[in-house]
Amino acid sequence: MSSQSTPGGAPVKRLMAPDITAKKGVQPIVSLTSYHAHTAAIADKYCDFLLVGDSLGMVMHGFETTVPVTLDLMIMHGKAVVRGAKRSLVVVDMPFGSYEESPSVAFRNAARVMKETDCGAVKLEGGRHMAETISYLVKRGIPVMAHIGLTPQSINVLGGFKAQGREEEQWAAIEEDARAVSDAGAFSVVLEAMAEPLAERITKAIPIPTIGIGASAACDGQILVMEDMLGLSPRVPKFVKEFGDIGTAIERAIAGYAEEVLERTFPQVEHTYAMKQGVEATAKKVASKSGSGGRAGKPASRRK
Ligand code: KIV
């Protein structure tokens, strides 16, 4: 894993999988999904780990499910997040079809993800039936986060994005999944869309941290899809709390931009480049073109 440093030169230690495991019973684990360098850099200040989730297929690329997501897509976004985040552990999702066939196929693909992105761990979906693969990967140097409850890659078998464990007869099987991935060596496990009392029970029953999404406040940590909690997703599941309204802010900004382009009031003199020898002349020319004589205010974009 590459070493990073602060602007002042002090080294920043990136969290590793065992640091996440060690937080169980000590401090709640904060995490979010991230798919790009700039959101990773912001979330890095607050999160213990960032998940490059295969939800990016739906959130970023407009797919209906996560099934079409490829290894190359995960690697491309994984690299961006590792570049943006300096302190958080970066976990990259193994996409559908890249690990289920056999432990050795899973190892080959997970090793590629780790080598090419420099991430610190991978995540894969499945309980008891993936335990052998988890053990194979962990014994060969790949930290694995497990994911049970609602497993979106199995949407075509499940028949929909349905909450799991809402009937008590289902509990034993889901709890066995949790124990199996923990015994296999997973460093933590995501519990997605799971009946609240079951998530609490599993959290108490296993030694590794549970990361809830639509599960329980009693889980050892929480994760949300960043775009969902920012208010940027058109539809969100019941378990999402929108902590921001970025969608409205973006629309307002774009509408303002479009209006100024149509009115020819943008760009103004402060957004343009004068000729080196004729600053005054260029400023006058631009001002007379816009008809405004120049507008006070700061450029909205920080881009140079
Ligand atoms: O892909 C993803 O974003 C996830 C989270 C929902 C845990 O797996």
XYZ file of C-alpha atoms and ligand atoms in Angstrom:
312
model
C 0.000 0.000 0.000
C 1.428 3.387 -0.941
C 2.453 5.709 1.864
C 0.849 9.135 1.801
C 1.772 12.431 3.396
C -0.014 15.566 4.525
C 0.676 18.927 2.830
C 3.018 19.636 5.768
C 4.925 16.446 5.030
C 3.790 14.406 8.051
C 2.954 10.835 7.045
C -0.708 9.783 7.157
C -1.208 6.206 8.227
C -3.898 4.522 6.202
C -6.217 2.250 8.192
C -5.950 -1.443 7.405
C -8.462 -4.277 7.717
C -7.314 -5.291 11.241
C -7.819 -1.663 12.401
C -11.474 -1.957 11.380
C -11.875 -5.293 13.182
C -10.297 -3.799 16.315
C -13.009 -1.144 16.517
C -15.682 -3.666 17.492
C -16.921 -2.804 20.963
C -14.687 0.290 21.055
C -16.149 2.851 18.660
C -18.822 2.823 15.928
C -17.341 2.416 12.452
C -18.214 5.192 9.992
C -18.230 4.376 6.302
C -19.699 5.462 2.982
C -19.495 4.370 -0.600
C -17.336 6.472 -2.882
C -16.686 6.138 -6.579
C -14.475 9.126 -7.376
C -11.363 10.881 -6.133
C -12.970 14.159 -5.080
C -15.778 12.670 -2.959
C -13.244 10.227 -1.504
C -11.058 13.159 -0.411
C -14.009 14.778 1.414
C -15.305 11.576 3.043
C -11.771 10.525 4.004
C -11.833 13.052 6.874
C -14.803 11.357 8.515
C -14.794 7.702 7.487
C -12.901 4.654 8.698
C -13.355 2.935 5.357
C -14.661 3.842 1.938
C -16.387 1.208 -0.133
C -16.102 1.323 -3.891
C -19.420 -0.479 -4.108
C -20.712 -2.138 -7.240
C -23.785 0.039 -6.633
C -21.776 2.395 -8.867
C -23.302 0.481 -11.778
C -26.728 1.806 -10.814
C -25.712 5.163 -9.315
C -23.057 6.256 -11.821
C -23.751 4.260 -14.948
C -27.538 3.983 -15.022
C -27.842 0.174 -14.926
C -31.047 -1.291 -13.436
C -29.074 -3.695 -11.202
C -25.459 -4.351 -10.186
C -25.299 -7.503 -12.350
C -23.731 -5.847 -15.457
C -20.830 -4.299 -13.508
C -17.400 -5.521 -14.684
C -14.060 -5.994 -12.990
C -12.522 -3.293 -15.211
C -15.165 -0.787 -14.081
C -14.508 -1.603 -10.410
C -10.765 -1.231 -10.941
C -11.135 2.124 -12.687
C -13.245 3.587 -9.847
C -11.110 1.838 -7.207
C -7.985 3.595 -8.482
C -9.728 6.977 -8.317
C -10.878 6.463 -4.722
C -7.447 5.281 -3.567
C -5.943 8.418 -5.142
C -8.472 10.642 -3.346
C -8.445 9.065 0.130
C -5.311 9.163 2.241
C -6.410 7.759 5.588
C -9.469 5.546 5.133
C -9.191 1.888 4.267
C -10.458 1.492 0.702
C -12.533 -1.648 0.090
C -13.420 -2.571 -3.500
C -16.447 -4.726 -4.333
C -15.897 -7.874 -6.371
C -18.530 -7.659 -9.140
C -20.985 -10.404 -10.083
C -19.272 -13.248 -11.924
C -15.742 -12.459 -10.755
C -15.525 -14.737 -7.682
C -18.390 -17.265 -7.435
C -16.968 -19.926 -9.763
C -14.124 -21.134 -7.536
C -11.716 -19.930 -4.859
C -8.873 -19.805 -7.399
C -10.842 -17.655 -9.849
C -11.766 -15.408 -6.929
C -8.115 -15.176 -5.916
C -6.943 -14.297 -9.425
C -9.519 -11.519 -9.766
C -9.186 -10.190 -6.214
C -5.391 -10.108 -6.541
C -5.799 -8.105 -9.755
C -8.094 -5.642 -7.960
C -5.578 -5.218 -5.140
C -2.533 -4.877 -7.413
C -4.125 -2.446 -9.859
C -6.022 -0.228 -7.397
C -3.755 -0.424 -4.334
C -6.896 -0.899 -2.212
C -6.655 -2.576 1.188
C -9.464 -5.149 0.970
C -12.209 -6.558 -1.212
C -15.878 -7.247 -0.473
C -17.948 -10.115 -1.809
C -21.553 -11.174 -1.359
C -22.708 -14.451 0.179
C -22.770 -16.413 3.432
C -22.087 -20.124 4.008
C -21.596 -20.897 0.322
C -18.805 -18.296 0.066
C -17.025 -19.316 3.288
C -14.512 -21.563 1.513
C -13.617 -18.747 -0.897
C -13.263 -16.206 1.915
C -10.909 -18.542 3.774
C -8.889 -19.184 0.581
C -8.448 -15.459 -0.072
C -7.638 -14.500 3.515
C -5.013 -17.286 3.824
C -3.380 -15.895 0.677
C -3.171 -12.292 1.833
C -6.459 -10.735 0.711
C -8.603 -9.197 3.466
C -12.276 -9.863 2.799
C -15.359 -7.984 3.927
C -18.414 -10.242 3.654
C -21.956 -9.129 2.755
C -25.116 -10.981 3.836
C -28.847 -10.308 4.185
C -30.006 -8.662 0.978
C -27.327 -9.462 -1.599
C -28.165 -7.340 -4.664
C -26.058 -9.423 -7.069
C -28.588 -12.262 -6.504
C -31.534 -10.048 -7.435
C -32.615 -12.421 -10.206
C -32.911 -15.303 -7.729
C -34.384 -13.234 -4.879
C -36.991 -11.676 -7.180
C -36.510 -8.113 -5.935
C -34.680 -5.849 -3.486
C -36.463 -7.324 -0.461
C -35.580 -7.002 3.231
C -34.390 -10.287 4.735
C -35.192 -12.020 8.035
C -38.576 -10.457 8.626
C -39.965 -13.862 9.521
C -38.398 -15.694 12.436
C -38.094 -18.971 10.501
C -35.477 -17.222 8.315
C -33.260 -16.207 11.230
C -31.293 -19.416 11.761
C -30.051 -19.544 8.159
C -28.995 -15.885 8.146
C -27.282 -16.238 11.517
C -25.430 -19.291 10.184
C -24.268 -17.178 7.242
C -22.884 -14.593 9.657
C -21.034 -17.215 11.726
C -19.686 -18.924 8.597
C -18.127 -15.775 7.102
C -16.719 -14.802 10.489
C -15.218 -18.272 11.040
C -13.798 -18.163 7.498
C -11.745 -15.091 8.406
C -13.716 -12.126 7.036
C -12.569 -8.964 8.854
C -16.112 -7.546 8.938
C -19.511 -8.177 7.428
C -22.109 -5.918 5.825
C -25.697 -6.648 6.933
C -27.980 -5.213 4.256
C -31.762 -4.705 4.536
C -32.234 -7.050 7.458
C -34.884 -7.152 10.191
C -33.605 -4.928 13.002
C -33.712 -7.468 15.880
C -31.878 -10.049 13.785
C -29.104 -7.555 12.933
C -28.720 -6.755 16.623
C -28.615 -10.455 17.525
C -25.954 -11.191 14.869
C -23.874 -8.230 16.048
C -23.815 -9.721 19.550
C -23.170 -13.258 18.302
C -20.060 -12.830 16.125
C -16.587 -11.471 16.942
C -16.161 -9.366 13.780
C -17.787 -5.957 13.235
C -21.156 -5.814 11.523
C -21.679 -2.870 9.157
C -25.358 -2.068 8.846
C -27.215 -0.656 5.869
C -30.926 -0.866 6.529
C -30.146 -3.056 9.545
C -29.805 -1.690 13.097
C -28.255 1.168 15.083
C -26.824 -1.623 17.245
C -24.511 -2.719 14.404
C -20.823 -2.027 14.973
C -20.799 0.445 12.092
C -22.974 1.965 9.398
C -22.657 2.473 5.664
C -24.808 4.314 3.135
C -24.459 4.952 -0.562
C -23.059 8.483 -0.614
C -25.284 9.756 -3.438
C -28.363 8.482 -1.546
C -27.516 10.241 1.712
C -26.594 13.445 -0.137
C -30.038 13.662 -1.742
C -28.670 13.060 -5.218
C -30.480 9.828 -6.068
C -33.921 10.067 -7.660
C -35.233 7.020 -5.713
C -33.876 5.729 -2.417
C -34.690 2.681 -0.295
C -36.665 3.136 2.955
C -33.502 2.795 5.046
C -31.811 5.878 3.600
C -31.787 9.123 5.545
C -31.005 12.079 3.300
C -28.469 14.183 5.199
C -28.259 16.739 2.379
C -30.113 18.018 -0.668
C -27.323 18.191 -3.189
C -29.641 17.327 -6.086
C -31.560 20.596 -5.592
C -28.319 22.569 -5.148
C -26.917 21.127 -8.404
C -30.101 21.896 -10.316
C -30.180 25.457 -8.990
C -26.564 26.013 -10.039
C -27.076 24.533 -13.513
C -30.237 26.588 -14.062
C -28.308 29.749 -13.083
C -25.488 28.868 -15.445
C -27.858 28.155 -18.341
C -29.639 31.463 -17.755
C -26.390 33.447 -17.818
C -25.142 31.670 -20.936
C -28.435 32.447 -22.698
C -28.297 36.085 -21.554
C -24.570 36.351 -22.445
C -23.811 37.582 -18.921
C -21.349 34.722 -18.407
C -18.371 34.725 -18.741
C -17.487 38.135 -17.349
C -14.169 39.869 -17.444
C -12.811 38.085 -14.364
C -13.396 34.737 -16.056
C -11.485 35.572 -19.225
C -7.825 35.941 -20.214
C -6.598 39.325 -21.391
C -3.784 39.711 -23.908
C -0.551 40.221 -21.958
C 0.077 43.650 -23.510
C -3.512 44.841 -23.703
C -5.299 44.126 -20.421
C -7.372 47.304 -20.510
C -8.423 46.923 -24.109
C -9.582 43.321 -23.657
C -11.509 44.164 -20.485
C -13.340 46.964 -22.348
C -14.117 44.655 -25.276
C -15.572 41.916 -23.053
C -17.558 44.413 -20.976
C -19.077 45.991 -24.067
C -19.952 42.523 -25.501
C -21.749 41.428 -22.308
C -23.456 44.818 -22.092
C -23.078 44.760 -18.323
C -19.802 46.514 -17.751
C -18.687 43.674 -15.495
C -20.457 41.965 -12.575
C -19.132 41.872 -9.091
C -18.696 38.518 -7.415
C -16.480 35.479 -7.243
C -16.264 32.896 -9.972
C -18.342 29.890 -8.951
C -15.766 27.405 -10.204
C -12.524 26.859 -8.333
C -10.950 25.377 -11.432
C -7.897 27.257 -12.722
O -22.422 -1.780 -3.595
C -22.638 -1.174 -2.540
O -22.741 0.050 -2.501
C -22.777 -1.962 -1.323
C -23.299 -1.259 -0.110
C -24.752 -1.095 -0.264
C -22.934 -1.959 1.130
O -22.517 -3.123 -1.328
